[in-house]
Short mmCIF file of C-alpha atoms in Angstrom, two decimals:
data_model
loop_
_atom_site.label_atom_id
_atom_site.label_comp_id
_atom_site.label_asym_id
_atom_site.label_seq_id
_atom_site.Cartn_x
_atom_site.Cartn_y
_atom_site.Cartn_z
CA UNK A 1 86.19 41.45 58.08
CA UNK A 2 85.93 44.42 55.75
CA UNK A 3 82.63 45.53 57.21
CA UNK A 4 83.96 45.28 60.80
CA UNK A 5 87.00 47.26 59.85
CA UNK A 6 84.78 49.79 58.16
CA UNK A 7 82.72 50.30 61.29
CA UNK A 8 85.85 50.83 63.41
CA UNK A 9 87.23 53.24 60.82
CA UNK A 10 84.00 55.25 60.64
CA UNK A 11 84.02 55.64 64.44
CA UNK A 12 87.64 56.69 64.68
CA UNK A 13 87.97 58.91 61.62
CA UNK A 14 84.85 61.00 61.73
CA UNK A 15 86.84 64.10 60.80
CA UNK A 16 88.09 62.66 57.50
CA UNK A 17 84.96 60.68 56.47
CA UNK A 18 82.03 62.88 57.44
CA UNK A 19 78.61 61.58 58.43
CA UNK A 20 75.87 62.24 55.86
CA UNK A 21 72.78 63.11 57.97
CA UNK A 22 70.49 63.69 54.98
CA UNK A 23 69.03 61.37 52.44
CA UNK A 24 71.65 60.34 49.94
CA UNK A 25 71.44 62.15 46.62
CA UNK A 26 73.61 61.83 43.55
CA UNK A 27 75.51 65.02 42.83
CA UNK A 28 75.93 66.73 39.46
CA UNK A 29 79.23 67.29 37.83
CA UNK A 30 82.34 65.05 38.02
CA UNK A 31 84.46 63.83 40.95
CA UNK A 32 87.94 65.00 41.80
CA UNK A 33 90.22 62.43 43.45
CA UNK A 34 92.94 63.73 45.70
CA UNK A 35 94.34 60.50 47.21
CA UNK A 36 93.60 57.09 48.56
CA UNK A 37 94.33 55.92 52.11
CA UNK A 38 94.09 52.82 54.23
CA UNK A 39 91.21 52.39 56.63
CA UNK A 40 92.83 50.83 59.66
CA UNK A 41 92.98 53.35 62.55
CA UNK A 42 96.47 52.22 63.56
CA UNK A 43 97.84 53.16 60.17
CA UNK A 44 96.70 56.78 60.53
CA UNK A 45 96.60 58.66 57.26
CA UNK A 46 98.91 56.38 55.29
CA UNK A 47 98.47 57.06 51.59
CA UNK A 48 98.52 54.18 49.12
CA UNK A 49 98.81 53.69 45.35
CA UNK A 50 97.51 50.11 45.37
CA UNK A 51 95.83 47.44 47.48
CA UNK A 52 95.15 43.70 47.54
CA UNK A 53 91.82 42.36 46.30
CA UNK A 54 89.05 42.53 48.91
CA UNK A 55 90.91 45.13 50.96
CA UNK A 56 88.89 48.11 52.20
CA UNK A 57 90.16 51.54 51.13
CA UNK A 58 89.13 55.15 51.59
CA UNK A 59 89.09 57.44 48.52
CA UNK A 60 89.37 61.14 49.39
CA UNK A 61 88.40 63.99 47.06
CA UNK A 62 85.64 66.38 46.16
CA UNK A 63 82.18 65.91 44.72
CA UNK A 64 82.51 62.11 45.10
CA UNK A 65 78.72 61.69 45.35
CA UNK A 66 78.63 62.28 41.58
CA UNK A 67 80.02 58.72 41.22
CA UNK A 68 77.44 56.06 40.32
CA UNK A 69 79.88 53.33 39.27
CA UNK A 70 83.43 52.55 40.29
CA UNK A 71 85.65 50.19 38.34
CA UNK A 72 89.09 48.80 39.26
CA UNK A 73 90.66 47.73 35.92
CA UNK A 74 87.73 45.83 34.37
CA UNK A 75 86.11 44.77 37.66
CA UNK A 76 83.15 46.67 39.03
CA UNK A 77 83.19 47.54 42.74
CA UNK A 78 80.17 47.42 45.03
CA UNK A 79 79.26 50.91 46.13
CA UNK A 80 77.30 51.44 49.38
CA UNK A 81 75.85 54.95 49.55
CA UNK A 82 75.86 54.70 53.31
CA UNK A 83 79.66 55.04 53.07
CA UNK A 84 79.83 57.71 50.43
CA UNK A 85 80.04 61.47 51.09
CA UNK A 86 81.05 64.46 49.02
CA UNK A 87 84.62 63.98 50.24
CA UNK A 88 85.06 60.22 50.86
CA UNK A 89 84.15 56.82 49.52
CA UNK A 90 84.75 53.69 51.54
CA UNK A 91 84.89 50.67 49.19
CA UNK A 92 86.32 47.13 49.04
CA UNK A 93 88.62 46.45 46.09
CA UNK A 94 86.86 43.78 43.92
CA UNK A 95 87.89 40.20 44.70
CA UNK A 96 87.93 38.94 41.15
CA UNK A 97 91.12 38.75 39.07
CA UNK A 98 91.11 41.54 36.46
CA UNK A 99 90.98 40.28 32.86
CA UNK A 100 92.63 43.40 31.49
CA UNK A 101 95.06 45.21 33.70
CA UNK A 102 95.22 49.02 33.24
CA UNK A 103 96.12 49.83 36.85
CA UNK A 104 93.44 52.50 36.84
CA UNK A 105 90.25 53.27 38.74
CA UNK A 106 87.31 54.49 36.68
CA UNK A 107 84.73 56.80 38.30
CA UNK A 108 81.55 56.90 36.17
CA UNK A 109 78.94 59.62 36.67
CA UNK A 110 75.18 59.63 36.01
CA UNK A 111 75.83 61.49 32.75
CA UNK A 112 78.39 58.76 31.73
CA UNK A 113 81.41 60.90 32.19
CA UNK A 114 84.40 58.86 33.25
CA UNK A 115 87.26 60.12 35.47
CA UNK A 116 90.39 57.94 35.79
CA UNK A 117 92.80 57.70 38.67
CA UNK A 118 95.94 55.49 38.82
CA UNK A 119 95.60 52.63 41.27
CA UNK A 120 97.10 49.11 41.28
CA UNK A 121 95.05 46.08 42.27
CA UNK A 122 97.57 43.71 43.83
CA UNK A 123 96.87 40.02 43.17
CA UNK A 124 98.43 37.73 45.83
CA UNK A 125 100.85 35.00 45.09
CA UNK A 126 99.17 31.55 45.22
CA UNK A 127 98.05 30.33 48.61
CA UNK A 128 98.96 26.68 49.09
CA UNK A 129 96.87 25.19 51.84
CA UNK A 130 96.66 21.41 51.49
CA UNK A 131 97.22 18.44 49.21
CA UNK A 132 94.63 15.70 48.52
CA UNK A 133 97.17 13.05 49.54
CA UNK A 134 100.60 13.86 50.89
CA UNK A 135 101.64 10.29 50.09
CA UNK A 136 100.27 10.16 46.58
CA UNK A 137 102.65 7.87 44.58
CA UNK A 138 104.67 9.13 41.66
CA UNK A 139 102.64 8.89 38.46
CA UNK A 140 99.27 9.34 40.19
CA UNK A 141 97.04 12.34 39.99
CA UNK A 142 96.83 14.65 43.07
CA UNK A 143 95.29 18.01 43.84
CA UNK A 144 96.55 21.02 45.77
CA UNK A 145 93.95 23.28 47.33
CA UNK A 146 94.30 26.96 48.05
CA UNK A 147 93.59 30.12 46.03
CA UNK A 148 94.88 32.42 43.33
CA UNK A 149 96.06 29.67 41.02
CA UNK A 150 96.38 31.99 38.03
CA UNK A 151 97.47 30.51 34.68
CA UNK A 152 98.59 33.51 32.71
CA UNK A 153 99.31 32.77 29.03
CA UNK A 154 102.59 34.66 29.27
CA UNK A 155 103.61 33.10 32.61
CA UNK A 156 101.94 29.71 32.99
CA UNK A 157 101.22 28.32 36.42
CA UNK A 158 103.98 25.88 37.57
CA UNK A 159 104.42 23.43 40.43
CA UNK A 160 107.63 21.97 41.87
CA UNK A 161 108.31 19.25 44.43
CA UNK A 162 111.55 20.52 45.97
CA UNK A 163 113.68 20.98 42.85
CA UNK A 164 111.68 18.54 40.76
CA UNK A 165 109.20 20.23 38.34
CA UNK A 166 105.74 18.94 37.65
CA UNK A 167 105.55 18.30 33.89
CA UNK A 168 101.86 17.50 33.59
CA UNK A 169 99.13 19.76 35.05
CA UNK A 170 95.69 18.22 34.34
CA UNK A 171 93.29 20.90 35.61
CA UNK A 172 93.56 24.45 36.94
CA UNK A 173 90.85 26.30 38.83
CA UNK A 174 91.14 29.37 41.02
CA UNK A 175 91.08 27.35 44.24
CA UNK A 176 92.64 24.03 43.21
CA UNK A 177 95.08 22.60 40.73
CA UNK A 178 95.47 18.96 39.75
CA UNK A 179 98.61 17.33 38.33
CA UNK A 180 100.58 14.12 37.94
CA UNK A 181 103.05 13.60 40.77
CA UNK A 182 106.59 13.51 39.26
CA UNK A 183 109.02 10.69 39.55
CA UNK A 184 112.12 10.69 41.78
CA UNK A 185 110.72 12.85 44.58
CA UNK A 186 111.69 12.45 48.23
CA UNK A 187 110.20 14.24 51.27
CA UNK A 188 109.91 17.98 50.48
CA UNK A 189 107.80 21.04 50.46
CA UNK A 190 105.74 21.86 47.33
CA UNK A 191 105.90 25.26 45.63
CA UNK A 192 103.39 26.87 43.28
CA UNK A 193 104.33 29.78 41.01
CA UNK A 194 102.08 32.13 39.13
CA UNK A 195 102.68 35.45 37.41
CA UNK A 196 102.13 37.04 40.84
CA UNK A 197 104.76 35.13 42.73
CA UNK A 198 105.81 31.83 44.40
CA UNK A 199 104.45 30.22 47.58
CA UNK A 200 106.03 27.24 49.33
CA UNK A 201 103.71 24.87 51.21
CA UNK A 202 103.91 24.40 54.94
CA UNK A 203 102.91 20.75 54.43
CA UNK A 204 105.44 18.17 53.38
CA UNK A 205 105.03 15.68 50.61
CA UNK A 206 105.87 12.23 52.05
CA UNK A 207 105.72 13.82 55.49
CA UNK A 208 107.77 11.87 58.04
CA UNK A 209 107.79 14.48 60.75
CA UNK A 210 106.82 13.22 64.17
CA UNK A 211 105.18 10.01 63.02
CA UNK A 212 103.57 8.46 66.06
CA UNK A 213 102.11 5.37 64.39
CA UNK A 214 103.09 4.02 60.99
CA UNK A 215 102.20 0.37 61.77
CA UNK A 216 105.40 -1.03 60.27
CA UNK A 217 108.26 1.10 61.70
CA UNK A 218 109.23 2.47 58.33
CA UNK A 219 109.24 6.06 59.61
CA UNK A 220 110.16 5.35 63.25
CA UNK A 221 106.52 5.08 64.33
CA UNK A 222 104.90 2.58 66.66
CA UNK A 223 103.82 -0.60 64.90
CA UNK A 224 100.75 -1.61 66.94
CA UNK A 225 98.44 -0.56 69.67
CA UNK A 226 99.13 -1.56 73.28
CA UNK A 227 96.03 -2.09 75.36
CA UNK A 228 92.93 -4.18 75.42
CA UNK A 229 92.48 -3.60 71.68
CA UNK A 230 95.69 -3.40 69.69
CA UNK A 231 93.86 -3.03 66.39
CA UNK A 232 94.01 -5.00 63.16
CA UNK A 233 97.16 -4.17 61.15
CA UNK A 234 97.38 -5.17 57.51
CA UNK A 235 98.96 -4.03 54.24
CA UNK A 236 96.77 -5.36 51.46
CA UNK A 237 93.04 -5.50 50.56
CA UNK A 238 93.11 -2.58 50.07
CA UNK A 239 96.69 -1.92 49.06
CA UNK A 240 98.42 0.37 51.54
CA UNK A 241 99.63 3.80 50.58
CA UNK A 242 102.84 3.39 52.59
CA UNK A 243 103.11 -0.21 53.78
CA UNK A 244 101.02 -1.43 56.72
CA UNK A 245 98.04 0.45 58.17
CA UNK A 246 95.33 0.05 60.85
CA UNK A 247 92.11 -1.49 59.57
CA UNK A 248 88.64 -0.85 60.93
CA UNK A 249 85.72 -2.89 59.59
CA UNK A 250 84.09 -6.32 59.40
CA UNK A 251 80.85 -5.66 61.25
CA UNK A 252 77.75 -3.54 60.66
CA UNK A 253 77.27 -0.28 62.57
CA UNK A 254 73.93 0.96 63.85
CA UNK A 255 72.72 4.31 62.64
CA UNK A 256 71.22 5.14 65.99
CA UNK A 257 72.89 7.90 68.04
CA UNK A 258 75.48 6.00 70.07
CA UNK A 259 76.16 3.56 67.20
CA UNK A 260 77.48 0.03 67.57
CA UNK A 261 79.92 -0.60 70.38
CA UNK A 262 82.43 -2.68 68.40
CA UNK A 263 85.83 -2.11 70.00
CA UNK A 264 87.36 -5.21 68.49
CA UNK A 265 86.59 -4.13 64.93
CA UNK A 266 86.72 -0.33 65.16
CA UNK A 267 89.33 0.70 67.67
CA UNK A 268 92.87 0.60 68.89
CA UNK A 269 94.25 1.66 72.29
CA UNK A 270 97.78 2.75 73.00
CA UNK A 271 98.34 2.81 76.73
CA UNK A 272 101.96 3.48 77.72
CA UNK A 273 104.15 0.95 79.55
CA UNK A 274 107.68 2.34 79.38
CA UNK A 275 109.27 -0.42 81.41
CA UNK A 276 108.27 -2.92 78.72
CA UNK A 277 109.18 -0.82 75.70
CA UNK A 278 105.97 1.09 75.08
CA UNK A 279 106.96 4.76 75.69
CA UNK A 280 104.73 7.64 76.56
CA UNK A 281 104.00 9.27 73.22
CA UNK A 282 104.97 12.70 74.57
CA UNK A 283 108.41 11.28 75.55
CA UNK A 284 109.25 10.38 71.97
CA UNK A 285 112.08 12.85 71.11
CA UNK A 286 110.54 14.61 68.15
CA UNK A 287 107.12 14.93 69.80
CA UNK A 288 108.63 16.17 73.05
CA UNK A 289 110.52 18.83 71.18
CA UNK A 290 107.41 19.83 69.26
CA UNK A 291 105.31 20.11 72.41
CA UNK A 292 108.06 22.23 73.94
CA UNK A 293 108.32 24.53 70.92
CA UNK A 294 104.63 25.03 69.96
CA UNK A 295 101.36 25.87 71.62
CA UNK A 296 98.68 23.26 71.08
CA UNK A 297 96.71 25.82 68.98
CA UNK A 298 99.70 25.75 66.54
CA UNK A 299 99.58 21.98 66.00
CA UNK A 300 97.43 19.53 64.02
CA UNK A 301 96.96 15.82 63.75
CA UNK A 302 97.32 14.30 60.28
CA UNK A 303 96.93 10.83 58.80
CA UNK A 304 96.20 9.13 55.53
CA UNK A 305 92.81 7.45 55.20
CA UNK A 306 90.99 5.13 52.79
CA UNK A 307 87.26 4.45 52.76
CA UNK A 308 86.24 2.32 49.70
CA UNK A 309 83.17 3.14 47.65
CA UNK A 310 81.97 -0.44 48.26
CA UNK A 311 81.86 0.13 52.03
CA UNK A 312 80.92 3.80 52.67
CA UNK A 313 80.86 5.28 56.13
CA UNK A 314 77.40 6.51 57.23
CA UNK A 315 77.20 6.43 61.00
CA UNK A 316 79.24 7.12 64.12
CA UNK A 317 82.30 9.38 64.56
CA UNK A 318 85.98 8.54 64.60
CA UNK A 319 86.78 9.55 68.19
CA UNK A 320 90.48 10.54 68.56
CA UNK A 321 91.28 10.58 72.27
CA UNK A 322 94.63 11.59 73.65
CA UNK A 323 94.97 10.47 77.22
CA UNK A 324 97.37 11.38 80.02
CA UNK A 325 98.72 8.98 82.65
CA UNK A 326 96.06 10.19 85.04
CA UNK A 327 93.45 8.84 82.59
CA UNK A 328 94.86 5.44 81.57
CA UNK A 329 98.09 3.49 81.34
CA UNK A 330 98.62 -0.15 80.56
CA UNK A 331 98.67 -0.87 84.24
CA UNK A 332 95.37 0.99 84.81
CA UNK A 333 93.67 -0.19 81.61
CA UNK A 334 89.99 0.62 81.36
CA UNK A 335 87.46 1.81 78.79
CA UNK A 336 85.52 4.14 81.08
CA UNK A 337 87.29 7.14 79.61
CA UNK A 338 85.46 6.66 76.28
CA UNK A 339 82.39 8.35 77.81
CA UNK A 340 84.23 10.66 80.20
CA UNK A 341 82.66 14.00 79.42
CA UNK A 342 85.62 15.84 80.98
CA UNK A 343 88.07 14.29 78.51
CA UNK A 344 88.23 16.36 75.32
CA UNK A 345 88.66 14.63 72.02
CA UNK A 346 88.53 15.23 68.26
CA UNK A 347 85.55 13.88 66.30
CA UNK A 348 85.92 13.18 62.60
CA UNK A 349 82.49 12.76 61.03
CA UNK A 350 83.03 13.32 57.26
CA UNK A 351 79.66 11.74 56.35
CA UNK A 352 77.67 14.23 58.42
CA UNK A 353 76.86 16.76 55.71
CA UNK A 354 76.02 14.36 52.89
CA UNK A 355 74.97 11.22 54.80
CA UNK A 356 77.70 9.11 53.30
CA UNK A 357 81.47 9.28 52.87
CA UNK A 358 84.11 7.41 50.91
CA UNK A 359 87.42 8.44 49.48
CA UNK A 360 86.75 7.32 45.91
CA UNK A 361 88.99 4.28 46.30
CA UNK A 362 91.96 6.58 46.82
CA UNK A 363 94.01 7.38 49.86
CA UNK A 364 93.58 10.97 51.16
CA UNK A 365 95.28 13.06 53.83
CA UNK A 366 93.07 14.10 56.77
CA UNK A 367 93.98 16.92 59.19
CA UNK A 368 92.40 18.43 62.28
CA UNK A 369 93.75 21.19 64.44
CA UNK A 370 94.31 20.24 68.03
CA UNK A 371 92.24 23.30 69.01
CA UNK A 372 89.27 21.26 67.63
CA UNK A 373 89.86 18.53 70.21
CA UNK A 374 87.15 20.05 72.35
CA UNK A 375 84.19 17.64 72.13
CA UNK A 376 82.61 15.00 74.32
CA UNK A 377 81.82 11.55 73.00
CA UNK A 378 78.34 12.79 72.13
CA UNK A 379 79.58 15.79 70.21
CA UNK A 380 78.87 18.39 72.89
CA UNK A 381 81.26 21.07 73.97
CA UNK A 382 83.66 19.68 76.56
CA UNK A 383 84.13 21.55 79.77
CA UNK A 384 87.84 20.73 79.95
CA UNK A 385 90.56 21.77 77.51
CA UNK A 386 93.28 19.63 76.05
CA UNK A 387 96.64 20.16 77.78
CA UNK A 388 100.22 19.10 77.14
CA UNK A 389 99.88 16.51 79.93
CA UNK A 390 97.31 14.65 77.77
CA UNK A 391 99.66 13.13 75.19
CA UNK A 392 101.05 9.95 76.77
CA UNK A 393 98.46 7.66 75.13
CA UNK A 394 96.05 7.62 72.20
CA UNK A 395 92.83 5.82 71.29
CA UNK A 396 90.96 5.78 68.00
CA UNK A 397 87.38 4.41 68.29
CA UNK A 398 84.56 4.65 65.71
CA UNK A 399 81.54 5.13 67.96
CA UNK A 400 78.79 7.59 68.85
CA UNK A 401 79.45 11.25 68.07
CA UNK A 402 75.89 12.35 68.80
CA UNK A 403 74.77 12.38 65.16
CA UNK A 404 72.09 10.11 63.71
CA UNK A 405 73.34 8.13 60.74
CA UNK A 406 72.38 5.18 58.61
CA UNK A 407 73.16 1.53 59.25
CA UNK A 408 76.32 0.64 57.36
CA UNK A 409 79.23 -1.80 57.07
CA UNK A 410 82.13 0.61 56.62
CA UNK A 411 85.77 -0.02 56.04
CA UNK A 412 88.18 2.68 57.33
CA UNK A 413 91.94 2.34 56.85
CA UNK A 414 94.40 4.75 58.53
CA UNK A 415 98.17 5.19 58.24
CA UNK A 416 100.93 7.55 59.35
CA UNK A 417 99.36 9.22 62.37
CA UNK A 418 101.40 12.34 63.10
CA UNK A 419 101.33 15.65 64.89
CA UNK A 420 102.86 18.51 62.93
CA UNK A 421 102.77 22.35 62.94
CA UNK A 422 99.83 24.02 61.14
CA UNK A 423 102.16 26.56 59.52
#
């Protein structure tokens, strides 16, 4: 991003950042800094006194080629002589958090002279992207993933579920923080506060928005499939995270591309039949409102999943297939659409990179943007795009995916299938 912006900036602002046609040579003397400006062409010559980490800036002055090192607080910047002239330096603000904050830039010359210039490196508030399990029970350990989780000794990092504070944080890293889920919490957003500000999650803890299938009706979701394979619903062995769930397992799966065709054990169909109480998914009030309000690129599917360490998943993809009435209804039931290469679907293959996947005997939250529902059953790019007419029915089927795996006997448990906004 910074390099692309730099190229645009160099092409548009040739008058302020001159080309250096000759071989680069370090200048004698010391630099003089006049001002610092942004690099985006649409911002013109806007002057700045600070910038966020990793942002590209243009330093304007005289004799700037005398600079051999540039520091922001106590963090050294990467200088590229291709973007340094006597009058300008294009440089990215270092992306590491400063250990000691002086709000100064330090220009070091070949003779070790140092020139200072006031400039603030702005550290963002925490980014709060996801939670290991949005249904983690009170008293269990969970992890939030994101960035800029800064635990300053004067302002310690803190987490709150709605208005309930987390009292035990077990581990803090820059991109993740683990903690014990507090007692007495209902559905809410989660906020994380550092010395640099507070960010509230877009995800919900105990998310009950637009639950399509919860397998027990506890959140208004559908309690079973409705098709040739309704799926196996159970609540124990393993213990459910939120009551009943759909259970896939019980037979071995081939590692060959194509995998084992085991619909009875590894699938459920939901084919609408409104006249007998099985509505089109897209007619369910909350889903209909969401489809009307958002573009598909703004939505994601989420669910909780459990894959035990004793039965890891090592072959075939979870195919998630939304189907319109033109594809299948209860009256037109068929399984030919499984291999319809014009029907886009999402493929979840979490074992693909490592060869094996389990959730460590814990429930986890899985998400996939609907924009990623663009594959064929063999994992190829689908020629057709998902549309809002494709949400009357749904099939989950562990099969194929186009990736060679290892013979296995997996167990895959899934609960609380929902469609929610990404942000």
